Every structure is written in structure tokens, then in C-alpha cells.
Short mmCIF file of C-alpha atoms in Angstrom, two decimals:
data_model
loop_
_atom_site.label_atom_id
_atom_site.label_comp_id
_atom_site.label_asym_id
_atom_site.label_seq_id
_atom_site.Cartn_x
_atom_site.Cartn_y
_atom_site.Cartn_z
CA LYS A 1 35.57 11.07 -5.34
CA THR A 2 35.49 9.86 -1.75
CA LEU A 3 32.43 10.07 0.48
CA GLU A 4 34.25 12.53 2.71
CA GLY A 5 35.07 14.71 -0.30
CA LEU A 6 31.45 14.74 -1.51
CA LEU A 7 30.18 15.61 1.95
CA GLU A 8 32.74 18.40 2.28
CA GLU A 9 31.55 19.91 -1.00
CA GLN A 10 28.02 19.97 0.45
CA GLY A 11 29.12 21.38 3.77
CA GLU A 12 28.30 18.13 5.60
CA THR A 13 30.23 15.75 7.83
CA ILE A 14 30.21 12.00 8.39
CA GLU A 15 28.81 12.59 11.88
CA ALA A 16 25.92 14.66 10.55
CA LEU A 17 25.20 12.07 7.86
CA MET A 18 25.13 9.24 10.42
CA LYS A 19 22.79 11.27 12.63
CA ASP A 20 20.44 11.86 9.67
CA ILE A 21 20.45 8.16 8.86
CA SER A 22 19.77 7.28 12.48
CA ASN A 23 16.87 9.73 12.60
CA ASP A 24 15.42 8.35 9.36
CA VAL A 25 15.60 4.79 10.69
CA ALA A 26 13.92 5.81 13.94
CA ILE A 27 11.15 7.65 12.07
CA ASN A 28 10.54 4.69 9.74
CA GLN A 29 10.39 2.30 12.69
CA LEU A 30 7.89 4.55 14.44
CA LEU A 31 5.68 4.80 11.37
CA GLU A 32 5.87 1.04 10.80
CA LYS A 33 4.85 0.48 14.43
CA LYS A 34 1.85 2.78 14.03
CA ALA A 35 0.82 1.04 10.80
CA ALA A 36 1.36 -2.44 12.24
CA ALA A 37 -1.27 -1.80 14.88
CA PHE A 38 -3.92 -1.72 12.16
CA ASP A 39 -5.72 -5.01 11.50
CA GLU A 40 -5.59 -6.55 8.04
CA ALA A 41 -8.56 -5.82 5.79
CA THR A 42 -11.21 -8.54 5.75
CA GLU A 43 -12.64 -10.51 2.86
CA ALA A 44 -15.98 -8.83 3.55
CA GLU A 45 -14.37 -5.40 3.08
CA ALA A 46 -12.77 -6.63 -0.12
CA LYS A 47 -16.16 -7.83 -1.38
CA GLU A 48 -17.73 -4.50 -0.49
CA PHE A 49 -15.05 -2.68 -2.51
CA TYR A 50 -15.49 -5.14 -5.39
CA ASP A 51 -19.27 -4.63 -5.50
CA GLY A 52 -18.95 -0.86 -5.15
CA ASN A 53 -16.44 -0.41 -7.96
CA PRO A 54 -17.58 -2.68 -10.81
CA ASP A 55 -15.87 -0.65 -13.55
CA GLN A 56 -12.45 -1.38 -12.06
CA PHE A 57 -12.88 -5.11 -12.68
CA ASP A 58 -14.07 -5.04 -16.28
CA MET A 59 -11.36 -6.56 -18.50
CA PRO A 60 -11.45 -5.74 -22.23
CA GLU A 61 -10.69 -8.36 -24.85
CA ASN A 62 -6.97 -9.12 -24.65
CA ALA A 63 -4.34 -11.39 -26.14
CA THR A 64 -0.77 -12.57 -25.86
CA ALA A 65 1.08 -12.51 -29.16
CA SER A 66 4.59 -12.50 -30.59
CA HIS A 67 5.75 -10.60 -33.63
CA ILE A 68 8.80 -10.02 -35.78
CA LEU A 69 9.26 -6.53 -37.17
CA ILE A 70 11.39 -5.53 -40.14
CA LYS A 71 11.45 -1.74 -40.35
CA PHE A 72 11.31 0.28 -43.53
CA GLU A 73 14.54 1.94 -44.54
CA GLU A 74 14.22 5.66 -43.91
CA ASP A 75 15.07 8.04 -46.77
CA ALA A 76 15.65 5.14 -49.18
CA ALA A 77 16.61 6.32 -52.66
CA ASP A 78 14.17 3.83 -54.20
CA GLU A 79 11.42 3.42 -51.61
CA ALA A 80 9.46 0.80 -53.56
CA ALA A 81 12.53 -1.37 -54.14
CA SER A 82 13.60 -1.01 -50.50
CA LYS A 83 10.19 -2.05 -49.20
CA ALA A 84 10.09 -5.01 -51.59
CA ALA A 85 13.48 -6.18 -50.30
CA LYS A 86 12.35 -5.85 -46.67
CA LYS A 87 9.18 -7.79 -47.38
CA ALA A 88 11.15 -10.52 -49.16
CA GLN A 89 13.49 -10.74 -46.16
CA LEU A 90 10.56 -11.24 -43.80
CA GLU A 91 8.90 -13.73 -46.15
CA LYS A 92 12.03 -15.89 -46.00
CA ILE A 93 12.05 -15.70 -42.19
CA ARG A 94 8.38 -16.68 -42.13
CA ASN A 95 8.98 -19.65 -44.46
CA ASP A 96 11.81 -20.88 -42.23
CA ILE A 97 9.56 -20.70 -39.16
CA VAL A 98 6.71 -22.54 -40.89
CA ALA A 99 9.16 -25.18 -42.14
CA GLY A 100 10.47 -25.69 -38.62
CA THR A 101 14.00 -24.58 -39.48
CA ILE A 102 13.88 -22.03 -36.66
CA SER A 103 11.42 -21.30 -33.88
CA PHE A 104 9.41 -18.09 -33.85
CA ALA A 105 11.08 -16.99 -30.60
CA ASP A 106 14.61 -17.60 -31.91
CA ALA A 107 13.81 -15.84 -35.18
CA ALA A 108 12.50 -12.83 -33.26
CA LYS A 109 15.65 -12.66 -31.16
CA GLN A 110 17.81 -12.89 -34.26
CA TYR A 111 15.95 -10.75 -36.78
CA SER A 112 13.26 -8.55 -35.18
CA GLU A 113 13.93 -4.82 -35.15
CA ASP A 114 11.54 -4.14 -32.26
CA PRO A 115 13.84 -3.52 -29.24
CA GLY A 116 10.89 -3.71 -26.87
CA SER A 117 10.11 -7.36 -27.53
CA LYS A 118 12.91 -9.12 -29.42
CA GLU A 119 14.73 -10.34 -26.29
CA ASN A 120 11.44 -11.92 -25.13
CA GLY A 121 11.13 -13.82 -28.40
CA GLY A 122 8.93 -11.07 -29.80
CA GLU A 123 6.24 -11.61 -27.16
CA TYR A 124 3.84 -9.01 -25.80
CA LYS A 125 1.50 -10.09 -23.01
CA GLU A 126 -2.00 -8.78 -22.26
CA ILE A 127 -2.42 -6.73 -25.42
CA LEU A 128 -5.68 -4.85 -24.96
CA LYS A 129 -7.93 -4.59 -27.98
CA GLY A 130 -7.61 -1.14 -29.52
CA ASP A 131 -4.21 -0.34 -27.98
CA MET A 132 -2.12 -1.18 -31.07
CA VAL A 133 -2.11 0.40 -34.53
CA PRO A 134 -5.20 -0.72 -36.49
CA GLU A 135 -3.51 -3.25 -38.81
CA PHE A 136 -1.65 -4.94 -35.95
CA ASP A 137 -4.74 -4.91 -33.74
CA ALA A 138 -6.90 -6.49 -36.44
CA ALA A 139 -4.39 -9.30 -36.98
CA VAL A 140 -3.96 -10.07 -33.27
CA PHE A 141 -7.70 -10.35 -32.70
CA SER A 142 -8.55 -12.33 -35.85
CA GLN A 143 -5.66 -14.71 -36.52
CA GLU A 144 -5.86 -18.40 -35.72
CA ILE A 145 -4.13 -19.11 -32.40
CA GLY A 146 -0.77 -20.85 -32.71
CA LYS A 147 -0.37 -20.15 -36.42
CA VAL A 148 2.13 -17.79 -38.06
CA GLY A 149 0.07 -15.12 -39.75
CA PRO A 150 0.67 -13.51 -43.14
CA ILE A 151 2.89 -10.47 -43.49
CA ILE A 152 1.12 -7.25 -42.57
CA GLU A 153 2.22 -3.67 -43.09
CA THR A 154 1.94 -0.90 -40.51
CA SER A 155 3.51 2.53 -40.19
CA PHE A 156 6.43 0.83 -38.38
CA GLY A 157 7.28 -1.67 -41.11
CA TYR A 158 6.42 -5.27 -41.98
CA HIS A 159 5.33 -7.76 -39.31
CA ILE A 160 4.55 -11.41 -38.91
CA ILE A 161 2.46 -12.28 -35.86
CA MET A 162 1.73 -15.44 -33.92
CA VAL A 163 -1.05 -15.32 -31.32
CA SER A 164 -0.54 -17.69 -28.38
CA GLU A 165 -3.72 -16.94 -26.43
CA ARG A 166 -6.74 -14.68 -26.51
CA SER A 167 -9.40 -13.79 -23.96
CA GLU A 168 -12.82 -12.34 -24.65
CA GLY A 169 -12.58 -10.22 -21.54
CA GLY A 170 -15.45 -9.51 -19.18
CA LYS A 171 -15.71 -8.94 -15.46
CA LEU A 172 -13.00 -10.48 -13.30
CA GLU A 173 -14.44 -12.90 -10.74
CA PHE A 174 -14.16 -11.89 -7.09
CA ASP A 175 -12.32 -15.08 -6.13
CA LYS A 176 -9.55 -14.22 -8.58
CA VAL A 177 -8.93 -10.73 -7.15
CA LYS A 178 -9.91 -10.98 -3.48
CA ASP A 179 -6.37 -11.67 -2.21
CA GLN A 180 -4.97 -8.67 -4.08
CA LEU A 181 -7.87 -6.54 -2.85
CA VAL A 182 -7.21 -7.49 0.79
CA ILE A 183 -3.55 -6.49 0.36
CA PHE A 184 -4.50 -3.24 -1.40
CA LEU A 185 -7.11 -2.23 1.19
CA THR A 186 -4.77 -3.08 4.07
CA LYS A 187 -1.98 -0.93 2.62
CA GLN A 188 -4.44 1.87 1.93
CA ALA A 189 -5.78 1.81 5.49
CA LYS A 190 -2.29 1.70 7.02
CA GLN A 191 -1.22 4.65 4.90
CA LYS A 192 -4.21 6.64 6.16
CA VAL A 193 -3.16 5.87 9.76
CA VAL A 194 0.40 7.02 9.04
CA ASP A 195 -0.78 10.18 7.24
CA ALA A 196 -3.09 11.07 10.13
CA PHE A 197 -0.27 10.50 12.65
CA VAL A 198 2.13 12.71 10.66
CA ALA A 199 -0.54 15.40 10.36
CA THR A 200 -1.03 15.34 14.15
CA LEU A 201 2.71 15.73 14.69
CA ARG A 202 2.81 18.67 12.32
CA GLU A 203 -0.07 20.39 14.08
CA SER A 204 1.55 20.01 17.49
CA ALA A 205 5.09 20.85 16.41
CA ASP A 206 6.63 24.21 17.20
CA ILE A 207 8.52 24.86 13.99
CA LYS A 208 10.64 27.99 13.90
CA GLN A 209 11.86 29.45 10.67
CA PRO A 210 15.58 30.27 10.53
CA MET A 211 16.39 33.96 10.62
#
């Protein structure tokens, strides 16, 4: 369909569309001008927010880890035999990784049945403790870093996991978040200015309902 045809179906014209676009641009420029007049938040304001909201800067124990998943075959005629075959398949993949025949990342891309991570070499970043199923969580937060762990079973299937880094968590230091806080507080303040300006316009506008 052409643009003209779509507009005709909606009872609109090119001229009306261009006018709407022009009005939107003018409104956005006006709002940006109002917001631009507001000074950037200061480091002192960022520190005040940091000190006043300590819970927002507490980081739980977290880790970065990669895994390879081989799913169980649903409705298998012989469930035990099917699971044994899947486990044997993953054991061979694990042996090849340990032997250096293939890297963990390449093996994940080739064999993993987890669509959410396989293209990233099986990697999940910033896994928070307690967010994964219990068996997976226990492995991620107990395995030796940099080593391919043993096969574990979860409700999703069989996994092998390799942890690349782990953090004990704790409170984020102010110096590490102050720049982001300044940006956040500046945006927040500018939005309040814009919202107040729009509210003033609404209060003063003479809006008539169509008959």
C-alpha cells in the first residue's frame, strides 16, 4: 500500500500529516528548551541521594557463567533410556572441552539447546544468587572459577557450567555510581520541569469538546 492510500483509509491527507509532524517537532523543541534551562545535578546532590537510599545500592552475590544445556526429550517412550542418551551426549561434549578439542563457547554455540544464551557462547552475565533454579544456582556459586563443572540435572535438562567470575556483593561505592546518579537526577529534574510546564498549559487552555 502507498502512504497516500493508507492516509485515505484513515480519512487523512498528506497536508494534515505534515502539519501534525510540524506541530510535534515544535512541541518537542519547546519542551527541550524548557528542560535545557535546568542546571545539571551536582555531585553533592548525587551524594545526598546515595546516602538517603542505601538499599538501592546493595548488590547481592552475583556471577558470570556459561552453560550448555541438553534438554530432555518430551514424551519419550523410554524416559530412562532417553535421559541416559542425553547425559552421554553432554558427557562427550564436556570431555571434548576439557581435552581442548573445542572451546566452551564454540561448543555452546554448536550444541546448547538454550536459545537465550547459545549465541553468546552460553554466557549469562550478572546472575544474582537465588534467581536460578536451585541446582543451577548451587553450581554457579560453588564451582571453581574457570573450570568446567560436572553434569548437573535441573527441570530443564542436563547442564555443564563454567563460572568465569563471581562477586560477593555488598554496597556499591559512591565513586562507582556517582556519574550515573548525576545523569539520573538531572533527567528526573528536567522531567519535573517539563511536567509542570505541561500542567500549566493544560490549566490555562480553553479546550472545547466537539459537539
